[in-house]
Amino acid sequence: MSAREEVLAAVRAALVGVVPAPDPPRAPQVRPPRDVVAHFAERVADYRAVVERCARDELEARVAAALAPASTVVVPPGLDLAVAGAVEDAGLAARELEEFEAVVTRARVGIAETGTIVLDHGPGQGRRALTLVPDRHVCVVAAGQVVLDVADALAVLDPRRPQTWVSGPSATSDIELERVEGVHGPRTLHVIVVDDAQPLD
Amino acid sequence: MGGAGVTGTFVGMPTFPVAARRALGDAQLRHNLGQATATIRAKRQRLVEEVDAAVPTSAADPQGLGGWEALRRAGAAVKEAALRSLPEHLERLEAELVANGATVHWARDAAEACSVVAAVARAHGVREVVKVKSMVTQEIGLNEALEAEGVAAWETDLAELIVQLDEDLPSHILVPAIHRNRAEVREIFLRRMKEVGRAAPDGLGDEPAALAAAARSHLREKFLSARMAVSGANFAVAETGTLVVVESEGNGRMCLTLPEVLVSVVGIEKVVPTWEQLDPMLRLLPRSSTGERMNPYTSTWSGTAAGDGPGEVHVVLLDNGRTRALADEVGRQALRCIRCSACLNVCPVYERTGGHAYGSVYPGPIGAILNPLLNGVGHDDQVDSLPYASTLCGACFEVCPVRIDIPSVLVDQRAQVVDAHRGRRRSGEAVVMRLAAATLADEGRLGFAERFTGVGLRAARRGAGWPGLRRWTGARDLPRPPRESFRAWWRRTGGGTR
Ligand code: SF4
């Protein structure tokens, strides 16, 4: 027998006489806060990420200010924002991405309860390496993209697309449990919540 | 990895009581572990209370369980449903992965899984692979197997890097280097990094931030040059062929994204039937594990994606004793485990002995049941001693996000150990007594039943001897303590918290 057949046969044999479990109950959902976008911003800030809210017409200036410490900026194809001096990613090698200090992207969805931004790496978000290698990630989330909790995010996300769920800057507590921000991912995460209702789909 | 055991008890490891007694003598380890577990416990508890407060009592929780309890019931139900219908979910997972462009391999045991990974490495002519921290690759002894093939496997998780550079053993699922302090880490980096890649900077200090920065630059070089990565997965969604890796540092993202070839070794128990069912799992795991609402990074991928990440994706579906555990009516629930390590952090035995004493990749309460379940009992005294590495206080069950009733499984495993030894030259009790004697030799002959849990017992005595001493760091050569059983002490003091 092949390994496949043998493993599957062993699984079946182990379950002889075992009845399938009933469908799991839906997990309990949290009570919506009065202002879900404010809740999102608070929870993102809890991770020691930089977070700010702005109106649509302020956005480009806010992005420029968030990028100020960086002199080299890369942006994904399809970004609907003008970023002065930025280079658009056209399949840069990882070593070339290393040369950039910052990256600006959109996101797919924001999760309020956990303070998470989710990238599905569609237009304006770039492939996964783009938001990984540069040391500063400025991420624009539209207020209309913010959902309450994990279940709401899963409902709008397409599992066939690769995704990166980001909750604060990378961190480790491996040495004496002292939290250190920024091990391998961007050491600075700067989230700008723009008050427009960009539809989720 | 050692002997016949599928989970590879560490070579030459003494049985639990002996190893535990040694570990008890190590004040540094005890101190670090005490601090680590107390910190994580407190963070987790705050979040449990937050979930309780955030879930409205009536609608979402009709039984009035409280939000957290309802959430963990949902999580347990998802994993239980997956396990009870595992054949269909595995076949679906395989079909979806293949449809998404992945290559699926099956492995009956550790050797088979290692040879699959080695064959992929050979096919691409790589001499180095980068690895995301993964318990399963440690379980199968992958690094050693690759080394034997001339392939260097680099651990990229900070703690695993420390352990690997020091040629040491991990001591905790979540914080494998918790037994090392900052000065020791600095010394390891200065001594070893230059031998295997980019050296640690001259004048490296011992602040954790400086040490993390040294690791960042050492590993960045490896990420940028590696052509192949190896990972595990926290969850495998059958319906969509999606693998999920949950991490903190970003080394996972590096490994999953930058190399051309990715091989993920996935235990068959990692299956979650549907994408929506990730809901309880992704809420339970980080809160139980690191005490965060969400871990910094979660990556999901479904096979290959055009123009993004590795162009060649392999998935190895591994048995290695899991079907043995699945067949155990009482023990089956251990396969629900999501490796959060919450049970370790509340375990009075673990807190006082550290992970090394368990002699296995899987330490703590979950290790005490999982190792015998995966390996079977009656072959290896080290494995057979593990079901006794507990006081049955029940704290592990209370915190487990998937409601594994570890104490009940322990009791059942003890019975199986005794049965397995019946008919052998030594009776089960004789083995047990021998192990007990190893722990209690210097403490006179004591009643068996409550005394065998020797480690916890000593903790109990010391706690009782010095009521104000909660963590007995540095305490040595104590006067003979009052004779109070561990469980009695545990009840009286609330697990040493009063
Ligand atoms: S047994 Fe439960 S508490 Fe322990 S590691 Fe597994 S899931 Fe976590």
XYZ file of C-alpha atoms and ligand atoms in Angstrom:
707
model
C 0.000 0.000 0.000
C 1.130 3.532 -0.630
C 1.686 5.835 2.318
C -1.478 7.653 1.333
C -3.605 4.528 1.347
C -2.052 3.281 4.524
C -2.542 6.518 6.455
C -6.124 6.867 5.271
C -6.826 3.233 6.118
C -5.370 3.729 9.591
C -7.525 6.819 10.079
C -10.625 4.879 9.042
C -9.722 1.948 11.262
C -9.210 4.279 14.228
C -12.696 5.675 13.754
C -14.653 2.469 13.371
C -17.800 2.841 15.448
C -17.164 6.536 16.086
C -20.128 8.674 15.171
C -19.497 11.977 13.409
C -19.848 14.989 15.669
C -22.784 17.342 15.180
C -22.092 20.605 13.389
C -20.160 22.866 15.746
C -22.147 25.761 17.227
C -21.330 29.185 15.874
C -18.774 30.837 18.106
C -20.220 33.580 20.341
C -19.937 37.043 18.841
C -19.030 40.185 20.735
C -21.381 43.093 21.291
C -20.793 45.863 18.721
C -19.284 48.991 20.272
C -20.913 52.336 19.580
C -18.151 53.393 17.185
C -16.505 50.405 15.556
C -13.897 52.506 13.749
C -12.802 54.208 16.965
C -12.646 50.771 18.589
C -10.427 49.584 15.740
C -8.085 52.556 16.149
C -7.809 51.963 19.891
C -7.043 48.326 19.479
C -4.413 48.937 16.800
C -2.786 51.482 19.091
C -2.690 48.895 21.895
C -0.023 47.055 19.912
C 2.147 50.137 19.959
C 1.507 50.732 16.293
C 1.095 54.341 15.186
C -2.520 54.997 14.281
C -4.334 58.117 13.144
C -7.640 59.032 11.522
C -8.141 61.586 8.795
C -10.582 62.864 6.197
C -10.268 61.833 2.546
C -8.853 65.161 1.430
C -6.110 65.053 4.054
C -4.954 61.567 3.185
C -2.073 62.259 0.856
C -0.555 64.799 3.216
C -0.880 62.382 6.119
C 0.790 59.633 4.135
C 3.630 61.965 3.206
C 4.069 62.920 6.859
C 4.055 59.275 7.942
C 6.790 58.591 5.404
C 8.878 61.595 6.373
C 11.691 59.715 8.119
C 12.163 57.503 5.076
C 13.857 58.697 1.917
C 13.225 55.665 -0.277
C 9.653 54.489 -0.715
C 8.160 51.660 -2.710
C 4.471 51.313 -3.592
C 2.448 48.466 -5.087
C 0.868 48.611 -8.538
C -2.679 49.882 -8.384
C -2.254 52.151 -5.372
C -4.862 54.908 -5.664
C -2.705 57.500 -3.915
C -0.048 59.855 -5.149
C 3.168 59.291 -3.191
C 5.891 61.691 -4.242
C 9.160 60.058 -5.211
C 7.909 56.501 -4.691
C 9.016 53.662 -6.932
C 6.322 51.275 -8.122
C 7.089 47.591 -7.529
C 7.492 45.750 -10.786
C 8.736 42.448 -9.437
C 11.772 43.755 -7.569
C 14.071 41.079 -6.171
C 14.113 40.720 -2.388
C 17.594 42.222 -2.232
C 16.320 45.228 -4.163
C 13.390 45.584 -1.777
C 15.948 45.765 1.018
C 17.024 49.117 -0.406
C 13.666 50.690 0.415
C 13.041 52.154 3.816
C 9.263 52.303 3.578
C 6.235 50.949 1.755
C 2.705 52.368 1.440
C -0.271 50.095 0.813
C -3.992 49.745 1.194
C -5.536 46.808 3.069
C -8.510 44.540 2.453
C -10.211 44.661 5.815
C -9.663 45.944 9.348
C -10.797 43.937 12.392
C -11.860 46.172 15.265
C -11.986 43.734 18.171
C -8.442 42.479 17.608
C -6.901 45.599 16.024
C -5.886 43.648 12.951
C -5.370 44.728 9.353
C -5.696 42.052 6.716
C -3.985 42.258 3.356
C -5.161 39.938 0.609
C -2.450 41.272 -1.663
C -4.831 42.534 -4.310
C -4.434 45.855 -6.191
C -2.944 48.584 -4.032
C -1.609 46.046 -1.520
C 1.222 44.396 -3.409
C 2.611 40.907 -3.225
C 3.501 39.580 0.211
C 7.213 40.396 0.148
C 6.504 44.078 -0.500
C 5.109 44.734 2.976
C 7.648 42.497 4.655
C 11.118 43.587 3.683
C 11.029 47.411 4.080
C 11.304 48.555 7.684
C 8.304 50.930 7.748
C 4.813 49.996 6.606
C 2.294 52.784 6.154
C -1.083 51.147 5.691
C -4.230 53.005 4.673
C -7.497 51.484 5.844
C -10.833 52.975 4.801
C -13.338 53.359 7.618
C -15.800 51.388 5.508
C -13.430 48.422 5.515
C -13.506 48.019 9.274
C -15.520 45.055 10.549
C -16.243 44.015 14.105
C -14.468 40.729 14.660
C -12.749 37.730 13.115
C -15.916 36.051 11.825
C -16.927 39.181 9.899
C -13.473 39.349 8.333
C -13.499 35.681 7.323
C -16.866 36.259 5.677
C -15.515 38.910 3.304
C -12.084 37.398 2.681
C -11.391 35.022 -0.192
C -9.420 32.053 1.151
C -7.985 31.353 -2.300
C -5.951 34.538 -2.094
C -2.831 34.559 0.059
C -3.391 36.723 3.108
C -1.354 38.446 5.757
C -3.072 39.393 8.991
C -1.085 42.080 10.768
C -1.655 43.005 14.393
C 0.938 45.551 15.349
C 4.619 45.524 14.485
C 6.548 42.275 14.647
C 7.552 41.418 18.162
C 9.333 38.896 20.278
C 9.387 38.156 23.958
C 11.847 35.332 23.645
C 14.534 36.805 25.855
C 13.412 36.907 29.465
C 9.884 37.680 28.256
C 10.837 41.299 27.602
C 8.876 42.563 24.626
C 10.990 43.806 21.732
C 9.315 45.308 18.680
C 10.645 44.605 15.245
C 12.436 41.381 14.701
C 11.973 40.564 11.048
C 8.952 42.349 9.731
C 8.638 46.142 9.544
C 9.690 47.655 12.838
C 7.211 50.480 12.398
C 3.573 49.949 11.502
C 1.702 53.174 10.782
C -2.018 52.774 10.173
C -4.011 55.651 8.703
C -7.769 55.234 8.931
C -9.364 57.399 6.280
C -12.949 58.388 6.814
C -14.465 57.197 3.606
C -16.742 54.328 3.044
C -14.750 52.406 0.496
C -17.029 49.463 -0.078
C -15.799 46.082 1.038
C -16.343 44.374 -2.286
C 16.101 11.344 17.948
C 15.958 8.360 20.139
C 14.813 4.814 20.014
C 11.562 3.434 18.799
C 9.426 6.342 19.888
C 7.677 8.181 17.098
C 7.895 11.460 18.903
C 11.551 10.880 19.523
C 12.198 11.231 23.199
C 15.500 13.020 23.456
C 18.397 10.651 23.224
C 19.576 9.420 26.556
C 16.948 11.305 28.495
C 16.416 10.018 31.994
C 12.863 9.235 33.026
C 10.753 12.102 34.235
C 11.353 11.848 37.985
C 15.111 11.719 37.547
C 15.228 14.567 35.081
C 12.820 16.566 37.168
C 14.987 16.216 40.218
C 17.937 17.517 38.250
C 15.986 20.451 36.906
C 14.813 21.357 40.375
C 18.403 22.044 41.257
C 18.736 24.690 38.562
C 17.800 27.977 40.179
C 18.104 30.006 36.975
C 15.744 27.808 35.064
C 13.268 27.826 37.890
C 13.398 31.575 38.232
C 12.959 32.227 34.509
C 10.130 29.786 34.190
C 8.370 31.172 37.227
C 8.457 34.675 35.810
C 7.501 33.640 32.316
C 4.539 31.581 33.285
C 3.245 34.153 35.775
C 3.414 36.912 33.171
C 1.633 34.944 30.479
C -0.994 33.673 32.896
C -1.888 37.194 33.950
C -2.140 38.443 30.361
C -4.286 35.525 29.336
C -6.583 35.994 32.308
C -7.207 39.646 31.432
C -8.268 38.654 27.940
C -10.533 35.884 29.159
C -12.289 38.469 31.294
C -12.425 40.857 28.352
C -14.159 38.241 26.193
C -16.572 37.456 29.004
C -17.418 41.148 29.255
C -17.697 41.677 25.475
C -20.103 38.834 24.714
C -23.693 39.760 25.505
C -25.123 37.201 27.896
C -28.471 36.560 26.324
C -28.255 36.264 22.556
C -24.794 34.956 21.772
C -24.575 32.766 24.842
C -28.008 31.300 25.548
C -26.681 28.776 28.047
C -25.115 31.509 30.153
C -21.669 29.982 29.976
C -19.841 33.258 29.727
C -18.199 34.411 26.517
C -14.893 32.650 26.969
C -16.411 29.315 27.913
C -18.779 29.506 24.945
C -15.842 30.363 22.704
C -13.758 27.444 23.859
C -16.687 25.097 23.474
C -16.997 26.286 19.897
C -13.271 25.709 19.358
C -13.392 22.238 20.882
C -16.415 21.385 18.740
C -14.667 22.440 15.527
C -11.659 20.244 16.209
C -13.752 17.361 17.471
C -15.923 17.447 14.356
C -12.799 17.507 12.198
C -11.288 14.497 13.956
C -14.427 12.387 13.898
C -14.782 12.804 10.154
C -11.090 12.941 9.420
C -10.970 10.705 6.331
C -13.317 12.883 4.318
C -11.611 16.102 5.450
C -8.168 14.771 4.591
C -9.292 13.741 1.131
C -10.909 17.119 0.599
C -7.808 18.905 1.841
C -5.641 16.934 -0.531
C -7.914 17.558 -3.509
C -8.102 21.299 -2.836
C -4.364 21.615 -2.327
C -3.692 19.842 -5.603
C -6.266 22.008 -7.386
C -4.473 25.055 -5.973
C -1.151 23.956 -7.427
C 0.437 22.276 -4.405
C 2.058 18.840 -4.371
C 0.727 16.617 -1.590
C 2.779 13.854 0.039
C 1.740 11.437 2.755
C 4.052 10.131 5.440
C 3.406 7.204 7.754
C 6.213 8.118 10.115
C 9.041 10.491 10.869
C 11.553 8.843 8.570
C 9.171 8.992 5.635
C 8.393 12.668 6.213
C 12.066 13.536 6.514
C 12.895 11.705 3.325
C 10.218 13.654 1.435
C 11.716 16.940 2.566
C 15.228 15.737 1.798
C 14.166 14.634 -1.674
C 12.764 18.091 -2.448
C 16.010 19.647 -1.228
C 18.015 17.287 -3.410
C 15.850 17.948 -6.453
C 16.673 21.638 -6.159
C 20.286 21.127 -5.205
C 19.990 23.252 -2.082
C 22.472 22.974 0.774
C 20.562 25.243 3.140
C 16.942 25.620 4.119
C 15.328 28.183 6.410
C 12.737 26.986 8.897
C 9.780 28.460 10.694
C 9.454 27.258 14.251
C 7.390 24.136 14.098
C 6.883 21.470 16.690
C 6.182 18.820 14.133
C 9.508 19.178 12.357
C 11.156 18.863 15.720
C 9.025 15.821 16.459
C 10.275 14.091 13.322
C 13.884 15.116 13.863
C 14.019 16.913 10.537
C 17.094 19.029 11.186
C 19.193 16.002 12.019
C 17.845 14.081 9.036
C 18.665 16.947 6.679
C 22.082 17.346 8.203
C 22.774 13.708 7.452
C 22.003 14.562 3.814
C 24.369 17.495 3.876
C 21.615 20.107 4.101
C 21.809 22.732 6.841
C 18.433 23.646 8.348
C 18.412 27.092 9.962
C 15.912 27.854 12.659
C 14.702 31.422 12.268
C 12.556 31.960 15.327
C 14.641 33.922 17.816
C 14.291 31.421 20.628
C 14.881 28.468 18.326
C 17.939 30.241 16.947
C 19.310 30.600 20.473
C 18.644 26.945 21.182
C 20.103 25.817 17.865
C 23.243 27.955 18.122
C 23.837 26.605 21.600
C 23.163 23.021 20.471
C 20.693 22.874 23.326
C 17.159 21.522 23.734
C 14.057 23.704 23.826
C 12.337 23.882 27.187
C 8.930 25.387 26.427
C 6.602 25.123 23.438
C 6.184 28.849 23.171
C 9.393 30.250 24.570
C 11.901 27.489 23.935
C 14.826 29.494 25.298
C 13.142 30.520 28.509
C 15.860 28.718 30.407
C 18.486 31.162 29.120
C 18.955 34.672 30.472
C 20.165 37.682 28.478
C 23.801 37.329 29.435
C 23.805 33.744 28.275
C 22.106 34.668 24.999
C 24.684 37.363 24.348
C 27.493 34.921 24.971
C 25.933 32.349 22.623
C 25.506 34.941 19.837
C 29.055 36.255 20.147
C 30.534 32.810 20.152
C 28.454 31.090 17.506
C 26.979 33.497 14.932
C 30.301 34.088 13.215
C 30.779 30.366 12.749
C 27.565 29.914 10.784
C 26.898 33.242 9.042
C 26.873 36.953 9.715
C 28.686 37.591 12.992
C 27.141 39.385 15.944
C 28.335 43.015 16.042
C 31.355 43.885 18.184
C 30.330 45.415 21.445
C 26.997 43.615 21.467
C 25.165 44.478 24.674
C 22.806 42.217 26.545
C 19.601 44.278 26.249
C 16.929 42.157 24.559
C 16.492 44.843 21.867
C 20.167 44.677 20.932
C 20.110 40.902 20.914
C 16.999 40.873 18.715
C 18.690 43.308 16.314
C 21.695 41.001 16.079
C 19.376 38.123 15.254
C 17.603 40.264 12.646
C 20.754 41.025 10.745
C 22.163 37.517 11.104
C 18.981 35.966 9.748
C 18.218 38.601 7.095
C 21.227 37.325 5.194
C 19.855 33.793 5.351
C 16.336 34.794 4.265
C 17.637 36.654 1.258
C 19.791 33.795 0.057
C 17.663 30.756 0.943
C 15.960 29.021 -1.972
C 13.911 26.616 0.113
C 11.914 26.917 3.308
C 10.294 24.398 5.623
C 7.296 25.171 7.812
C 4.584 23.482 9.772
C 1.033 24.803 9.916
C -1.262 25.721 12.764
C -4.370 24.922 10.776
C -5.172 23.275 7.455
C -8.579 24.223 6.074
C -9.970 21.215 4.228
C -12.695 22.950 2.245
C -10.338 25.489 0.672
C -6.910 23.826 0.810
C -5.577 26.677 2.937
C -2.675 26.454 5.357
C -2.391 28.905 8.239
C 0.747 29.881 10.148
C 0.454 32.002 13.261
C 3.585 33.809 14.452
C 5.028 36.881 16.100
C 8.374 37.800 14.683
C 7.950 37.868 10.917
C 10.424 35.057 10.351
C 7.456 32.958 9.297
C 6.464 35.492 6.656
C 10.049 35.583 5.435
C 10.173 31.816 5.060
C 6.718 31.511 3.530
C 7.254 34.323 1.048
C 10.858 34.769 -0.098
C 12.212 31.328 -1.080
C 11.227 29.656 -4.358
C 10.273 26.349 -2.771
C 8.177 25.775 0.349
C 7.599 22.446 2.086
C 5.079 22.345 4.934
C 4.909 19.348 7.231
C 1.392 19.086 8.624
C 0.111 16.576 11.161
C -3.181 15.088 9.995
C -4.865 16.436 13.144
C -4.382 20.047 12.016
C -7.463 19.917 9.840
C -10.236 22.452 10.279
C -13.203 21.618 8.049
C -14.218 25.082 6.799
C -12.780 28.551 6.379
C -15.467 30.085 8.633
C -14.504 27.661 11.380
C -11.205 29.464 11.739
C -13.250 31.974 13.731
C -13.050 30.359 17.139
C -9.561 29.003 16.477
C -7.955 32.327 15.570
C -9.601 33.988 18.567
C -8.619 31.266 21.013
C -5.035 30.587 20.012
C -3.269 33.936 20.530
C -5.229 34.748 23.683
C -4.350 31.383 25.190
C -0.832 31.310 23.891
C 0.887 34.656 24.291
C -1.966 36.465 26.012
C -2.572 38.767 23.039
C -5.815 39.563 21.256
C -4.067 38.584 18.080
C -0.528 37.556 17.290
C 1.438 40.030 15.137
C 1.337 37.983 11.944
C -0.916 35.293 10.560
C -0.192 34.030 7.051
C -2.623 32.017 4.985
C -1.953 30.479 1.610
C -3.769 28.069 -0.636
C -1.204 26.366 -2.827
C 0.675 28.684 -5.135
C -0.201 32.256 -6.111
C 0.924 33.707 -9.424
C 3.668 36.288 -8.989
C 3.557 36.083 -5.210
C 5.685 33.831 -3.045
C 7.074 30.376 -3.757
C 6.327 28.931 -7.160
C 6.605 25.393 -5.821
C 4.598 24.384 -2.768
C 4.660 20.958 -1.096
C 2.552 19.691 1.769
C 3.488 16.564 3.722
C 0.537 15.052 5.602
C 1.973 13.183 8.559
C 0.642 10.339 10.680
C 3.549 9.340 12.970
C 1.387 7.934 15.743
C -1.608 10.202 15.280
C -3.832 7.382 14.097
C -2.792 5.451 17.184
C -3.954 8.356 19.332
C -7.099 8.712 17.244
C -8.020 5.122 17.998
C -7.818 5.740 21.750
C -11.306 6.541 22.868
C -10.312 8.601 25.874
C -7.069 9.959 24.480
C -8.418 11.007 21.079
C -9.259 14.465 22.387
C -5.549 15.201 22.767
C -5.451 15.589 18.979
C -7.592 18.701 19.346
C -4.519 20.402 20.809
C -3.566 23.658 19.100
C -0.188 23.871 20.886
C -0.973 27.089 22.684
C 1.015 26.083 25.786
C -1.538 27.484 28.235
C -1.559 24.170 30.080
C 2.183 24.410 30.622
C 1.852 27.830 32.152
C -0.577 26.729 34.833
C 1.041 23.413 35.623
C 2.657 23.310 39.067
C 4.864 20.434 37.992
C 6.003 22.128 34.803
C 6.647 25.400 36.554
C 9.023 23.758 38.936
C 10.824 21.408 36.598
C 10.897 23.071 33.188
C 10.362 21.375 29.880
C 13.573 19.400 29.667
C 12.437 17.036 32.383
C 9.758 15.633 30.064
C 12.433 14.396 27.695
C 10.321 15.108 24.657
C 9.404 17.673 22.058
C 6.026 18.021 23.761
C 6.480 18.967 27.400
C 4.051 19.818 30.163
C 0.591 18.401 30.714
C -0.126 17.967 27.012
C 3.219 16.200 26.557
C 2.429 13.913 29.457
C -0.526 12.534 27.511
C 0.497 13.130 23.898
C 3.800 11.281 24.025
C 2.311 8.045 25.354
C -0.625 8.373 22.956
C 1.584 8.841 19.914
C 4.189 6.290 20.921
C 2.061 3.718 22.705
C 2.947 2.584 26.196
C 4.937 -0.378 27.418
C 8.057 0.075 25.275
C 9.933 2.901 26.862
C 10.165 3.728 30.557
C 10.679 7.410 29.791
C 7.381 7.584 27.918
C 5.655 5.387 30.480
C 6.694 7.657 33.314
C 5.061 10.718 31.756
C 1.442 10.052 32.746
C 2.689 10.307 36.317
C 4.224 13.736 35.784
C 1.143 15.402 37.128
C -0.732 16.130 40.308
C -4.162 15.847 38.647
C -4.978 19.294 39.981
C -7.064 20.066 36.908
C -5.652 23.512 36.116
C -4.635 22.381 32.609
C -8.193 21.413 31.703
C -9.536 24.708 32.946
C -7.327 26.781 30.665
C -7.280 24.544 27.611
C -8.878 26.487 24.722
C -10.142 23.263 23.156
C -11.238 21.700 26.436
C -8.944 18.706 26.495
C -9.643 16.914 29.754
C -5.995 16.195 30.438
C -6.491 14.788 33.969
C -8.938 12.155 32.721
C -6.610 11.161 29.923
C -3.719 10.963 32.399
C -5.628 8.616 34.644
C -6.538 6.458 31.684
C -2.939 6.461 30.471
C -1.733 5.387 33.897
C -4.041 2.430 33.744
C -2.706 1.585 30.311
C 0.879 1.787 31.554
C 0.077 -0.593 34.380
C -1.663 -2.971 31.959
C 1.202 -2.834 29.515
C 3.658 -3.825 32.177
C 1.570 -6.652 33.531
C 3.136 -9.847 32.323
C 6.470 -8.249 31.778
C 9.174 -9.220 34.184
C 8.442 -6.230 36.334
C 4.858 -5.537 37.184
C 3.513 -2.115 36.320
C 3.518 -1.128 39.937
C 7.099 -2.212 40.250
C 8.124 0.076 37.434
C 6.144 2.858 38.910
C 7.608 2.288 42.312
C 11.061 2.237 40.846
C 10.464 5.592 39.240
C 8.970 6.902 42.426
C 11.970 5.686 44.330
C 14.238 7.658 42.058
C 12.519 10.820 43.100
C 11.912 10.054 46.699
C 15.028 8.079 47.534
C 16.391 10.651 49.906
C 13.088 11.336 51.536
C 12.297 8.071 53.154
C 9.590 5.608 52.330
C 6.302 7.321 51.829
C 2.830 6.259 50.970
C 2.494 5.661 47.283
C -0.658 7.140 45.890
C -0.241 10.815 46.607
C 3.472 10.682 46.964
C 4.450 9.487 43.578
C 3.968 12.886 42.091
C 7.257 13.599 43.702
C 8.033 16.853 42.045
C 4.791 18.513 42.896
C 5.076 17.019 46.308
C 8.301 18.752 46.997
C 6.836 21.962 45.750
C 4.011 21.400 48.152
C 6.293 20.868 51.021
C 8.279 23.935 50.383
C 5.197 26.006 49.920
C 3.887 24.696 53.199
C 7.173 25.133 54.988
C 7.459 28.795 54.096
C 3.998 30.202 53.663
C 5.295 33.522 52.332
C 7.508 31.971 49.702
C 5.557 31.744 46.493
C 8.326 31.025 44.074
C 11.019 29.160 45.763
C 13.830 30.459 43.662
C 17.119 29.804 45.290
C 15.575 27.702 48.018
C 17.811 24.752 48.688
C 18.447 22.116 51.336
C 15.203 22.650 53.085
C 14.376 21.223 56.456
C 12.054 18.286 56.395
C 8.658 19.739 55.560
C 5.336 18.915 57.136
C 3.611 15.965 55.590
C 0.916 17.542 53.510
C -0.101 16.000 50.245
C 0.301 18.078 47.156
C -3.371 18.149 46.413
C -4.185 19.225 49.917
C -1.640 21.996 49.676
C -2.924 22.976 46.253
C -6.456 23.317 47.535
C -5.414 25.136 50.651
C -3.202 27.674 48.918
C -5.018 28.070 45.626
C -2.069 26.596 43.766
C 0.474 28.578 45.677
C -1.189 31.883 44.983
C -2.239 32.526 48.551
S -3.545 20.817 25.551
Fe -4.864 22.613 25.398
S -3.849 24.112 26.737
Fe -2.330 22.516 26.318
S -1.171 23.225 24.543
Fe -2.839 21.950 23.767
S -4.502 23.366 23.329
Fe -3.078 24.449 24.654
